[in-house]
Short mmCIF file of the C-alpha atoms (twelve columns), coordinates in Angstrom:
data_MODEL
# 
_entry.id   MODEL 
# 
loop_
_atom_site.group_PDB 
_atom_site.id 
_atom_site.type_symbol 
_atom_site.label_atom_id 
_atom_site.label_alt_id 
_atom_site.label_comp_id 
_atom_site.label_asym_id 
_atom_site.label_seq_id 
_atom_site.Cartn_x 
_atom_site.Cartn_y 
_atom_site.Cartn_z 
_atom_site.pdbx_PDB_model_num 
ATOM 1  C CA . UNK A 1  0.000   0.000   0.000  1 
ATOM 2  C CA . UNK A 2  3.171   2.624   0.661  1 
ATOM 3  C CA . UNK A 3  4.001   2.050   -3.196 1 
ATOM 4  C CA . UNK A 4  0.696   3.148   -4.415 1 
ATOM 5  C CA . UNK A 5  0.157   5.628   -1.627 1 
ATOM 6  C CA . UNK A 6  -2.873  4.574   -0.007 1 
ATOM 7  C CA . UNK A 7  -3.150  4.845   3.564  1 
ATOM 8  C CA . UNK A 8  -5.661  2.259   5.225  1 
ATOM 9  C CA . UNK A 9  -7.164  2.444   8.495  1 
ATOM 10 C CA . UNK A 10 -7.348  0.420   11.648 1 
ATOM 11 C CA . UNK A 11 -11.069 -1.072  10.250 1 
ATOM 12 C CA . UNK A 12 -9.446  -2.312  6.860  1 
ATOM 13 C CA . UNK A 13 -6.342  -3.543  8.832  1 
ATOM 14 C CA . UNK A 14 -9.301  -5.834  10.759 1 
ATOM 15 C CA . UNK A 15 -11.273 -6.982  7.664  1 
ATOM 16 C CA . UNK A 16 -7.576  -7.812  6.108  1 
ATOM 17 C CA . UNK A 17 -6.664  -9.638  9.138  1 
ATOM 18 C CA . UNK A 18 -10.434 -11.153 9.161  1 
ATOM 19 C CA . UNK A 19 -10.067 -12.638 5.341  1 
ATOM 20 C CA . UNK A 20 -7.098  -13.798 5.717  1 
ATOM 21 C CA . UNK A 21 -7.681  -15.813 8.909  1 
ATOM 22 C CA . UNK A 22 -10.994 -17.050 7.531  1 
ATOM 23 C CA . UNK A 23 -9.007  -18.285 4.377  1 
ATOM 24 C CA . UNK A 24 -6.397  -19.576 6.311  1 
ATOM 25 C CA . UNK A 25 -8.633  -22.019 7.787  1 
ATOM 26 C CA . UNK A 26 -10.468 -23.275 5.086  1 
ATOM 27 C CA . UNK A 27 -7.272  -24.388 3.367  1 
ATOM 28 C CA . UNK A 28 -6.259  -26.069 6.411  1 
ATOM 29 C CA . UNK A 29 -9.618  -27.758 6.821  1 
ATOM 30 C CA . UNK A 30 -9.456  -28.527 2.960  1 
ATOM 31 C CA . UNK A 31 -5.897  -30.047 3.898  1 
ATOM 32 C CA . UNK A 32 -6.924  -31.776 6.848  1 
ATOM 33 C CA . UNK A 33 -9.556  -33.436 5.040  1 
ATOM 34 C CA . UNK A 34 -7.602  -34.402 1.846  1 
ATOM 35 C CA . UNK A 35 -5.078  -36.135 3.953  1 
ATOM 36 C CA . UNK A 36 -7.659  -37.972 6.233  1 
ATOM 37 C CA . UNK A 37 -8.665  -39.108 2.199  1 
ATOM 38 C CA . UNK A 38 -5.591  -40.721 1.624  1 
ATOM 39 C CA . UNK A 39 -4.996  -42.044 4.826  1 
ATOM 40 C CA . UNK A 40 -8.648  -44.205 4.234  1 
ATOM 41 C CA . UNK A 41 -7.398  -45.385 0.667  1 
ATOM 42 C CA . UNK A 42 -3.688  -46.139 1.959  1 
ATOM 43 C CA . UNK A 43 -5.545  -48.339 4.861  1 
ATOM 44 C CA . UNK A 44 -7.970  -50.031 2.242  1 
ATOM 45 C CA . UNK A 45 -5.307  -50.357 -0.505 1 
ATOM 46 C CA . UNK A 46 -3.311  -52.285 2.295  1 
ATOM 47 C CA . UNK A 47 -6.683  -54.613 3.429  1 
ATOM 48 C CA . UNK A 48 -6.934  -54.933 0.112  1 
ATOM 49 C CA . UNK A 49 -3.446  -56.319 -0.759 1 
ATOM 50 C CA . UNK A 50 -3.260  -58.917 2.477  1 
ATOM 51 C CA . UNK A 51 -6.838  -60.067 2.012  1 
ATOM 52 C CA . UNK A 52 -4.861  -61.000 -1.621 1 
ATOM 53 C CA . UNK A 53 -1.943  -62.346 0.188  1 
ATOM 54 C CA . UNK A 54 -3.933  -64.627 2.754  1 
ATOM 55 C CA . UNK A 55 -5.988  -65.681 -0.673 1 
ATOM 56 C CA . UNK A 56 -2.636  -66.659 -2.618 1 
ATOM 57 C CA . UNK A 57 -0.232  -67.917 0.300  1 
ATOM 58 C CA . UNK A 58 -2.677  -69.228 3.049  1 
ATOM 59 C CA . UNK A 59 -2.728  -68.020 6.525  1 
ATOM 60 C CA . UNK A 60 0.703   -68.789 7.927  1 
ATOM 61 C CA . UNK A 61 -0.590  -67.814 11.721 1 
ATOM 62 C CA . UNK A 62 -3.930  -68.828 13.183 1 
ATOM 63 C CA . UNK A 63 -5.407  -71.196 15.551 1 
ATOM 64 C CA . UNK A 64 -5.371  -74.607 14.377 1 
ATOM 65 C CA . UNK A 65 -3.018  -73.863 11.881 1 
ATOM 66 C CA . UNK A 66 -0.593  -76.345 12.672 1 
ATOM 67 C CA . UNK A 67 -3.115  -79.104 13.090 1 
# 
């Protein structure tokens, strides 16, 4: 604002400050969620691929397995 010569007051500091937080958080909420996201696929991807493994190999530890 100095380069363009524009003074601003102490309410436009506030709304600035009030944007800025308010956008702040819905990126972090946006982040938040899209991690939570992956976390869920990275946890079914893995069910997924020892569900496949107990399928091809057979369960190598369980009860009665050695009967």
């Amino acid at each position: 604002m100095e380069v363009m010569a524009v003074t601003i007051g102490q309410t436009t500091r506030d709304y600035a400050n009030t944007v800025d937080n308010a956008r702040i958080l819905r990126t972090e909420k946006t982040a938040e969620a899209n991690c939570k996201e992956a976390r869920t696929l990275q946890r079914a991807l893995k069910a997924a691929e020892n569900d496949n493994f107990e399928e091809t190999e057979g369960l190598l530890y369980a009860p009665g397995v050695s009967d």
